[in-house]
Amino acid sequence: MIRRALRDEQRLTEREDKSFRILELLRQRGALTRTELSQGTGFNIVTVSNYLSQFIQQGVVLERGYDISTGGRKPILVELNAKAGFAVGVDPGVMDWTRSQITMVITDLRGHIVHRVTRPRPMENMDQLLQSLGGRLRELFQSSPIDRKKIHGISVGLPGIVDERAGTVRDSSHHGIRTNYVAVRSQLEEEFGLPVLMGNDSTLAGYGELRLGLDRSVDNAIYLYSDVGASLILNRQIYWGSGGGAGELGVFVASQDDYLNWIKSPSFVLSSAWDLGIASQAKKLVQEGHAAAIQDLADGQLEAVNFETVLRAAQNGDQLARELLEHAATQLGIRVASLVNLLNPDVVIIGGGLERAVSMLFGPVWRAVKKYAYEEPASFVDILPAQLGENAVALGAACWVIREVFSQA
């Protein structure tokens, strides 16, 4: 597999596009006949047969016997050889979150995890985080049962704003610190002898949800990493933007004064935090003596109050906790409504941890979308919880490698 730029990643040749679509259909649906592949892709049977001959020769596709005949010769079934190659996906973790962890996976060509390593991530800055990737990957490979020669590539979901033209990633949680990732990527490629792909973590998480989380095929989707970042899937392709930085939901706040001026603006202007600001609001109420149930669940420790604490209190019937969640969900729903109006997607997938509160959050989100989005785009969209959980970024990164393997087969 050859690494290419984000800006070039969408420009598949006709041959690459056909290769990807045939192999992706086999990945999604399992064993198929040549006729079913022709019908599923829209390519004529001769084209499908020619591509399959090459894939079988490479070992990427296997013939698996005969299907039931409907008259005449029994058609031969073909299937993806999922063990023909493997992909590595790395999620370095969210910056400035004390419980953040590094998640690394190796998947087969179906996107199934065959090896996984997680470790708590130290509170490092972006420079330190990138410099530590080599050691993390060595640990992954040393503990893996997979022959490294069968691994096609490594993909990393960077927790920041990517500018591929400059070769930098901006740590948005530190208000402007930029780090060059090109040298680290080159070092990793030289050490491991594999192409290394790097893109935004939220964007890759959304791509993983599209490929592995949905139970149906869609053309246009938005994935929200809570209230912080988004993945835009347009015409079944990742929309990276001009330099790889698309998907940031809020405006950049340069100073505390700017923040104080902006904070009274509509909800779609500023991103709060991965938990919609619920924890900070709950702590404020605890300090004011208004949230006894939440405080009790945190064993009286203010610093222990978090999103899960508020969620448990709400599930236990605490009215204040329920009101906190409903208010935050309504504000998120207003943001979703603006995106629905702008992009008219088939689905909006909400993840980043918020999917754990599906019973509490998704009702208010949907009501806000119905209220604030135009009727026409709102009638098309489904709002769904993410399915990949804490593996979303790492699996999405691995799916990106798989996409490149399929298109270059």
Short mmCIF file of C-alpha atoms in Angstrom, two decimals:
data_model
loop_
_atom_site.label_atom_id
_atom_site.label_comp_id
_atom_site.label_asym_id
_atom_site.label_seq_id
_atom_site.Cartn_x
_atom_site.Cartn_y
_atom_site.Cartn_z
CA MET A 1 0.00 0.00 0.00
CA ILE A 2 1.26 3.47 -0.91
CA ARG A 3 0.53 6.40 1.42
CA ARG A 4 -1.03 9.41 -0.25
CA ALA A 5 -2.08 12.84 0.89
CA LEU A 6 -5.49 13.51 2.40
CA ARG A 7 -6.27 15.83 -0.48
CA ASP A 8 -5.46 13.06 -2.97
CA GLU A 9 -7.21 10.33 -1.01
CA GLN A 10 -10.59 11.18 -2.55
CA ARG A 11 -9.30 11.26 -6.10
CA LEU A 12 -9.52 7.56 -6.82
CA THR A 13 -8.93 6.50 -10.39
CA GLU A 14 -11.72 4.62 -12.12
CA ARG A 15 -9.87 1.37 -11.53
CA GLU A 16 -9.27 2.13 -7.83
CA ASP A 17 -12.91 3.02 -7.31
CA LYS A 18 -14.12 -0.21 -8.89
CA SER A 19 -11.63 -2.25 -6.89
CA PHE A 20 -12.76 -0.65 -3.66
CA ARG A 21 -16.47 -1.04 -4.36
CA ILE A 22 -16.22 -4.73 -5.24
CA LEU A 23 -14.11 -5.61 -2.21
CA GLU A 24 -16.16 -3.41 0.13
CA LEU A 25 -19.36 -5.15 -0.96
CA LEU A 26 -17.76 -8.51 -0.18
CA ARG A 27 -16.63 -7.16 3.19
CA GLN A 28 -20.13 -5.96 4.02
CA ARG A 29 -22.22 -8.85 2.72
CA GLY A 30 -20.02 -11.93 2.86
CA ALA A 31 -19.95 -14.60 0.14
CA LEU A 32 -21.61 -13.55 -3.13
CA THR A 33 -21.84 -14.76 -6.69
CA ARG A 34 -20.42 -12.79 -9.58
CA THR A 35 -23.96 -11.92 -10.62
CA GLU A 36 -24.78 -10.56 -7.17
CA LEU A 37 -21.59 -8.49 -7.21
CA SER A 38 -22.54 -7.12 -10.62
CA GLN A 39 -25.99 -6.19 -9.36
CA GLY A 40 -24.67 -4.70 -6.11
CA THR A 41 -22.00 -2.53 -7.75
CA GLY A 42 -23.69 -1.75 -11.07
CA PHE A 43 -20.63 -3.04 -12.98
CA ASN A 44 -21.14 -5.47 -15.82
CA ILE A 45 -20.40 -9.14 -15.22
CA VAL A 46 -17.29 -9.14 -17.41
CA THR A 47 -15.75 -6.26 -15.42
CA VAL A 48 -16.54 -7.99 -12.13
CA SER A 49 -15.05 -11.27 -13.35
CA ASN A 50 -11.85 -9.57 -14.52
CA TYR A 51 -11.33 -7.87 -11.17
CA LEU A 52 -12.11 -11.05 -9.25
CA SER A 53 -9.55 -12.99 -11.26
CA GLN A 54 -6.88 -10.55 -10.13
CA PHE A 55 -8.09 -10.57 -6.51
CA ILE A 56 -8.10 -14.38 -6.41
CA GLN A 57 -4.57 -14.45 -7.81
CA GLN A 58 -3.48 -12.03 -5.06
CA GLY A 59 -5.22 -14.11 -2.40
CA VAL A 60 -7.49 -11.24 -1.34
CA VAL A 61 -10.60 -13.13 -2.54
CA LEU A 62 -11.34 -16.85 -2.24
CA GLU A 63 -13.74 -19.09 -4.12
CA ARG A 64 -15.95 -20.87 -1.61
CA GLY A 65 -17.94 -23.46 -3.51
CA TYR A 66 -21.29 -23.27 -5.23
CA ASP A 67 -24.51 -21.38 -4.57
CA ILE A 68 -27.95 -22.92 -5.07
CA SER A 69 -28.78 -23.16 -8.77
CA THR A 70 -31.87 -21.50 -10.19
CA GLY A 71 -31.43 -23.40 -13.45
CA GLY A 72 -28.30 -24.30 -15.36
CA ARG A 73 -24.82 -24.42 -13.84
CA LYS A 74 -24.45 -23.67 -10.15
CA PRO A 75 -22.87 -20.22 -9.64
CA ILE A 76 -19.58 -20.07 -7.73
CA LEU A 77 -19.51 -18.08 -4.49
CA VAL A 78 -16.59 -15.79 -3.77
CA GLU A 79 -15.70 -14.15 -0.46
CA LEU A 80 -13.19 -11.72 0.98
CA ASN A 81 -10.17 -13.40 2.49
CA ALA A 82 -10.18 -11.38 5.70
CA LYS A 83 -6.88 -12.86 6.87
CA ALA A 84 -5.03 -11.86 3.69
CA GLY A 85 -3.91 -8.69 5.42
CA PHE A 86 -4.24 -6.62 8.56
CA ALA A 87 -4.48 -2.95 9.52
CA VAL A 88 -3.35 -1.00 12.57
CA GLY A 89 -5.44 1.79 14.06
CA VAL A 90 -4.23 4.07 16.86
CA ASP A 91 -6.24 6.41 19.07
CA PRO A 92 -3.78 8.48 21.18
CA GLY A 93 -6.64 9.71 23.37
CA VAL A 94 -8.31 13.03 24.05
CA MET A 95 -6.02 15.86 25.15
CA ASP A 96 -6.47 17.35 28.64
CA TRP A 97 -8.74 14.61 29.98
CA THR A 98 -7.42 12.91 33.10
CA ARG A 99 -8.96 9.52 32.26
CA SER A 100 -7.87 9.50 28.64
CA GLN A 101 -6.29 6.32 27.32
CA ILE A 102 -4.32 5.17 24.30
CA THR A 103 -6.15 2.53 22.28
CA MET A 104 -4.37 0.49 19.61
CA VAL A 105 -5.99 -2.23 17.50
CA ILE A 106 -5.00 -4.62 14.77
CA THR A 107 -7.90 -5.64 12.56
CA ASP A 108 -8.38 -8.06 9.70
CA LEU A 109 -9.72 -6.84 6.37
CA ARG A 110 -13.30 -7.07 7.62
CA GLY A 111 -12.51 -4.62 10.40
CA HIS A 112 -12.72 -7.28 13.12
CA ILE A 113 -10.31 -6.71 16.01
CA VAL A 114 -7.73 -9.49 16.31
CA HIS A 115 -5.49 -7.74 18.85
CA ARG A 116 -6.03 -4.74 21.12
CA VAL A 117 -3.88 -2.88 23.61
CA THR A 118 -5.01 -0.02 25.86
CA ARG A 119 -2.92 2.01 28.24
CA PRO A 120 -3.61 5.10 30.38
CA ARG A 121 -2.18 8.11 28.60
CA PRO A 122 0.01 10.49 30.62
CA MET A 123 -0.97 14.15 30.52
CA GLU A 124 1.50 14.89 27.74
CA ASN A 125 1.59 17.76 25.30
CA MET A 126 1.27 17.05 21.59
CA ASP A 127 5.04 16.90 21.01
CA GLN A 128 5.47 14.29 23.72
CA LEU A 129 2.43 12.38 22.53
CA LEU A 130 3.73 12.05 18.97
CA GLN A 131 7.25 11.17 20.11
CA SER A 132 5.88 8.32 22.25
CA LEU A 133 4.04 6.64 19.36
CA GLY A 134 7.02 4.54 18.30
CA GLY A 135 7.30 2.92 21.71
CA ARG A 136 3.56 2.31 21.86
CA LEU A 137 3.57 0.61 18.46
CA ARG A 138 6.54 -1.55 19.39
CA GLU A 139 4.57 -2.74 22.42
CA LEU A 140 1.57 -3.51 20.20
CA PHE A 141 3.60 -5.55 17.72
CA GLN A 142 5.57 -7.41 20.39
CA SER A 143 2.38 -8.60 22.08
CA SER A 144 0.53 -9.39 18.83
CA PRO A 145 0.11 -12.89 17.35
CA ILE A 146 -0.05 -11.38 13.84
CA ASP A 147 2.89 -11.68 11.45
CA ARG A 148 4.00 -8.09 10.86
CA LYS A 149 4.67 -8.91 7.20
CA LYS A 150 0.91 -9.23 6.71
CA ILE A 151 0.18 -5.74 8.09
CA HIS A 152 -0.50 -3.23 5.30
CA GLY A 153 -0.41 0.07 7.14
CA ILE A 154 -0.75 2.12 10.32
CA SER A 155 -3.28 4.91 10.80
CA VAL A 156 -3.34 7.41 13.67
CA GLY A 157 -6.28 9.58 14.71
CA LEU A 158 -4.69 12.84 15.78
CA PRO A 159 -6.49 14.72 18.59
CA GLY A 160 -6.31 18.15 17.03
CA ILE A 161 -6.74 20.29 13.95
CA VAL A 162 -4.73 18.98 11.03
CA ASP A 163 -3.11 21.18 8.38
CA GLU A 164 -1.64 18.73 5.91
CA ARG A 165 -0.17 21.43 3.72
CA ALA A 166 2.00 22.65 6.61
CA GLY A 167 2.37 19.18 8.11
CA THR A 168 1.10 20.32 11.51
CA VAL A 169 -1.55 19.43 14.03
CA ARG A 170 -2.91 22.11 16.38
CA ASP A 171 -3.79 21.07 19.89
CA SER A 172 -7.11 22.89 20.17
CA SER A 173 -7.30 22.29 23.92
CA HIS A 174 -4.21 24.48 24.36
CA HIS A 175 -5.49 27.37 22.25
CA GLY A 176 -3.09 27.38 19.37
CA ILE A 177 -0.06 25.19 20.07
CA ARG A 178 1.00 23.59 16.79
CA THR A 179 3.21 20.54 16.35
CA ASN A 180 4.82 19.25 13.18
CA TYR A 181 3.95 15.57 12.69
CA VAL A 182 5.79 14.91 9.41
CA ALA A 183 9.14 14.03 11.03
CA VAL A 184 7.46 11.60 13.44
CA ARG A 185 5.52 9.99 10.61
CA SER A 186 8.72 9.55 8.59
CA GLN A 187 10.48 8.01 11.60
CA LEU A 188 7.63 5.54 12.10
CA GLU A 189 7.57 4.59 8.42
CA GLU A 190 11.31 3.99 8.44
CA GLU A 191 11.26 1.94 11.64
CA PHE A 192 8.30 -0.28 10.82
CA GLY A 193 8.56 -0.36 7.02
CA LEU A 194 4.88 0.51 6.66
CA PRO A 195 2.94 3.51 5.34
CA VAL A 196 1.65 5.68 8.19
CA LEU A 197 -1.57 7.64 7.67
CA MET A 198 -2.52 10.50 9.98
CA GLY A 199 -5.84 12.31 10.18
CA ASN A 200 -8.18 13.95 12.67
CA ASP A 201 -9.53 11.60 15.35
CA SER A 202 -13.19 12.68 15.11
CA THR A 203 -13.14 12.38 11.33
CA LEU A 204 -11.76 8.85 11.48
CA ALA A 205 -14.19 7.82 14.23
CA GLY A 206 -17.05 8.85 11.97
CA TYR A 207 -15.62 6.85 9.09
CA GLY A 208 -15.45 3.81 11.35
CA GLU A 209 -19.09 4.26 12.35
CA LEU A 210 -20.05 4.51 8.67
CA ARG A 211 -18.23 1.31 7.71
CA LEU A 212 -18.73 -0.82 10.82
CA GLY A 213 -21.44 0.71 12.98
CA LEU A 214 -24.41 1.26 10.67
CA ASP A 215 -26.68 -1.60 9.66
CA ARG A 216 -27.39 -0.06 6.26
CA SER A 217 -25.57 1.78 3.53
CA VAL A 218 -25.93 5.58 3.48
CA ASP A 219 -24.52 8.24 1.19
CA ASN A 220 -24.34 11.23 3.54
CA ALA A 221 -23.70 11.13 7.27
CA ILE A 222 -22.54 13.38 10.10
CA TYR A 223 -20.79 11.92 13.10
CA LEU A 224 -20.55 14.14 16.18
CA TYR A 225 -17.76 13.47 18.63
CA SER A 226 -19.90 14.86 21.42
CA ASP A 227 -19.93 18.67 21.11
CA VAL A 228 -16.28 18.96 20.13
CA GLY A 229 -15.65 17.69 16.59
CA ALA A 230 -17.47 16.18 13.66
CA SER A 231 -16.89 13.79 10.80
CA LEU A 232 -18.53 14.72 7.52
CA ILE A 233 -19.24 11.85 5.13
CA LEU A 234 -20.43 13.22 1.79
CA ASN A 235 -21.29 10.89 -1.08
CA ARG A 236 -19.80 8.01 0.95
CA GLN A 237 -16.44 9.76 1.19
CA ILE A 238 -14.70 11.51 4.06
CA TYR A 239 -14.76 15.25 3.60
CA TRP A 240 -11.35 16.37 4.85
CA GLY A 241 -11.53 19.96 3.66
CA SER A 242 -8.71 21.74 1.86
CA GLY A 243 -6.02 20.77 4.34
CA GLY A 244 -7.50 17.99 6.48
CA GLY A 245 -9.01 20.26 9.15
CA ALA A 246 -12.74 20.02 8.38
CA GLY A 247 -15.20 19.13 11.11
CA GLU A 248 -14.45 21.56 13.94
CA LEU A 249 -17.79 22.69 15.33
CA GLY A 250 -16.98 25.83 17.28
CA VAL A 251 -15.14 29.06 16.66
CA PHE A 252 -11.57 29.60 17.86
CA VAL A 253 -11.50 31.61 21.09
CA ALA A 254 -8.23 33.52 21.29
CA SER A 255 -8.54 34.98 24.78
CA GLN A 256 -10.53 34.84 28.00
CA ASP A 257 -12.15 38.19 27.16
CA ASP A 258 -13.32 36.82 23.83
CA TYR A 259 -14.70 33.77 25.57
CA LEU A 260 -16.69 35.86 28.07
CA ASN A 261 -18.16 37.90 25.20
CA TRP A 262 -19.03 34.83 23.11
CA ILE A 263 -20.43 32.62 25.83
CA LYS A 264 -23.81 34.36 25.70
CA SER A 265 -24.13 33.70 21.98
CA PRO A 266 -26.25 30.93 20.40
CA SER A 267 -25.27 27.38 21.27
CA PHE A 268 -23.78 26.55 17.91
CA VAL A 269 -21.04 29.18 18.21
CA LEU A 270 -18.91 27.59 20.94
CA SER A 271 -18.10 23.99 21.69
CA SER A 272 -18.43 23.23 25.37
CA ALA A 273 -16.53 20.05 26.15
CA TRP A 274 -16.79 16.36 25.34
CA ASP A 275 -19.58 16.07 27.98
CA LEU A 276 -21.51 19.16 26.78
CA GLY A 277 -20.34 21.02 29.88
CA ILE A 278 -22.55 18.87 32.10
CA ALA A 279 -19.86 18.12 34.68
CA SER A 280 -18.89 21.78 35.15
CA GLN A 281 -22.53 22.79 35.54
CA ALA A 282 -23.12 20.02 38.06
CA LYS A 283 -20.06 21.07 40.10
CA LYS A 284 -21.33 24.62 40.19
CA LEU A 285 -24.70 23.44 41.49
CA VAL A 286 -23.01 21.24 44.10
CA GLN A 287 -21.01 24.24 45.34
CA GLU A 288 -24.23 26.22 45.59
CA GLY A 289 -25.85 23.43 47.61
CA HIS A 290 -28.47 22.50 45.00
CA ALA A 291 -27.31 19.02 43.90
CA ALA A 292 -27.31 16.75 46.94
CA ALA A 293 -28.08 13.57 44.98
CA ILE A 294 -25.23 14.19 42.55
CA GLN A 295 -22.84 14.99 45.39
CA ASP A 296 -23.83 11.78 47.23
CA LEU A 297 -23.03 9.65 44.18
CA ALA A 298 -19.59 11.30 44.05
CA ASP A 299 -19.04 10.40 47.73
CA GLY A 300 -19.04 14.08 48.58
CA GLN A 301 -15.95 14.75 46.47
CA LEU A 302 -16.44 17.72 44.16
CA GLU A 303 -13.61 16.65 41.82
CA ALA A 304 -15.32 13.25 41.40
CA VAL A 305 -18.44 14.81 39.86
CA ASN A 306 -18.50 13.95 36.15
CA PHE A 307 -20.81 13.05 33.30
CA GLU A 308 -21.34 9.51 34.61
CA THR A 309 -22.24 10.84 38.06
CA VAL A 310 -24.94 13.09 36.64
CA LEU A 311 -26.21 10.31 34.37
CA ARG A 312 -26.52 7.86 37.29
CA ALA A 313 -28.37 10.47 39.35
CA ALA A 314 -30.78 11.09 36.49
CA GLN A 315 -31.35 7.36 36.03
CA ASN A 316 -32.10 7.15 39.74
CA GLY A 317 -34.83 9.75 39.28
CA ASP A 318 -33.11 12.94 40.47
CA GLN A 319 -35.00 15.81 38.85
CA LEU A 320 -32.10 18.29 38.85
CA ALA A 321 -29.83 15.82 37.07
CA ARG A 322 -32.56 15.16 34.53
CA GLU A 323 -32.94 18.88 33.90
CA LEU A 324 -29.17 19.26 33.43
CA LEU A 325 -29.14 16.50 30.81
CA GLU A 326 -32.22 17.79 29.02
CA HIS A 327 -30.88 21.33 28.79
CA ALA A 328 -27.53 20.12 27.43
CA ALA A 329 -29.26 17.80 24.96
CA THR A 330 -31.48 20.61 23.72
CA GLN A 331 -28.44 22.79 23.08
CA LEU A 332 -26.81 19.90 21.20
CA GLY A 333 -30.03 19.43 19.24
CA ILE A 334 -29.92 23.06 18.09
CA ARG A 335 -26.38 22.47 16.79
CA VAL A 336 -27.54 19.29 15.05
CA ALA A 337 -30.47 21.17 13.50
CA SER A 338 -28.10 23.71 11.94
CA LEU A 339 -26.01 20.89 10.46
CA VAL A 340 -29.11 19.11 9.18
CA ASN A 341 -30.19 22.30 7.43
CA LEU A 342 -26.71 22.84 6.00
CA LEU A 343 -25.87 19.34 4.76
CA ASN A 344 -29.19 17.42 4.54
CA PRO A 345 -27.67 14.11 5.73
CA ASP A 346 -29.25 10.65 5.83
CA VAL A 347 -28.08 10.10 9.41
CA VAL A 348 -26.53 11.99 12.30
CA ILE A 349 -24.55 9.70 14.59
CA ILE A 350 -23.81 10.95 18.09
CA GLY A 351 -20.81 9.49 19.88
CA GLY A 352 -17.81 10.53 21.93
CA GLY A 353 -19.33 8.93 25.03
CA LEU A 354 -22.74 10.59 24.82
CA GLU A 355 -24.23 7.42 23.32
CA ARG A 356 -24.14 5.93 26.84
CA ALA A 357 -26.96 8.30 27.76
CA VAL A 358 -29.15 7.44 24.80
CA SER A 359 -32.34 7.14 26.87
CA MET A 360 -31.79 10.57 28.47
CA LEU A 361 -30.27 12.65 25.67
CA PHE A 362 -31.66 11.51 22.37
CA GLY A 363 -35.29 12.45 23.01
CA PRO A 364 -34.49 16.14 23.66
CA VAL A 365 -32.00 16.19 20.77
CA TRP A 366 -34.62 14.90 18.35
CA ARG A 367 -37.27 17.32 19.62
CA ALA A 368 -34.87 20.23 19.08
CA VAL A 369 -34.09 19.06 15.56
CA LYS A 370 -37.79 18.77 14.72
CA LYS A 371 -38.34 22.27 16.13
CA TYR A 372 -35.36 24.13 14.66
CA ALA A 373 -34.51 22.32 11.42
CA TYR A 374 -36.56 22.84 8.29
CA GLU A 375 -39.20 20.20 7.79
CA GLU A 376 -37.78 18.88 4.52
CA PRO A 377 -34.23 17.95 5.66
CA ALA A 378 -35.53 16.92 9.09
CA SER A 379 -37.86 14.41 7.45
CA PHE A 380 -34.88 12.63 5.83
CA VAL A 381 -32.58 12.31 8.81
CA ASP A 382 -32.22 9.61 11.44
CA ILE A 383 -30.42 10.45 14.68
CA LEU A 384 -28.60 7.40 16.00
CA PRO A 385 -26.25 6.54 18.85
CA ALA A 386 -22.71 5.51 17.91
CA GLN A 387 -21.97 1.78 18.09
CA LEU A 388 -18.19 1.45 18.33
CA GLY A 389 -17.76 2.92 21.81
CA GLU A 390 -14.23 3.56 23.03
CA ASN A 391 -12.80 1.77 19.97
CA ALA A 392 -14.33 4.25 17.50
CA VAL A 393 -11.21 6.26 16.64
CA ALA A 394 -8.88 3.25 16.46
CA LEU A 395 -11.33 1.23 14.35
CA GLY A 396 -12.01 4.19 12.07
CA ALA A 397 -8.28 4.60 11.58
CA ALA A 398 -7.96 0.91 10.70
CA CYS A 399 -10.89 1.23 8.26
CA TRP A 400 -9.01 3.98 6.48
CA VAL A 401 -6.08 1.62 5.95
CA ILE A 402 -8.47 -1.07 4.71
CA ARG A 403 -9.98 1.39 2.24
CA GLU A 404 -6.54 2.09 0.80
CA VAL A 405 -5.75 -1.63 0.63
CA PHE A 406 -8.98 -2.30 -1.28
CA SER A 407 -8.58 0.62 -3.69
CA GLN A 408 -4.94 -0.28 -4.45
CA ALA A 409 -5.51 -4.05 -4.75
#
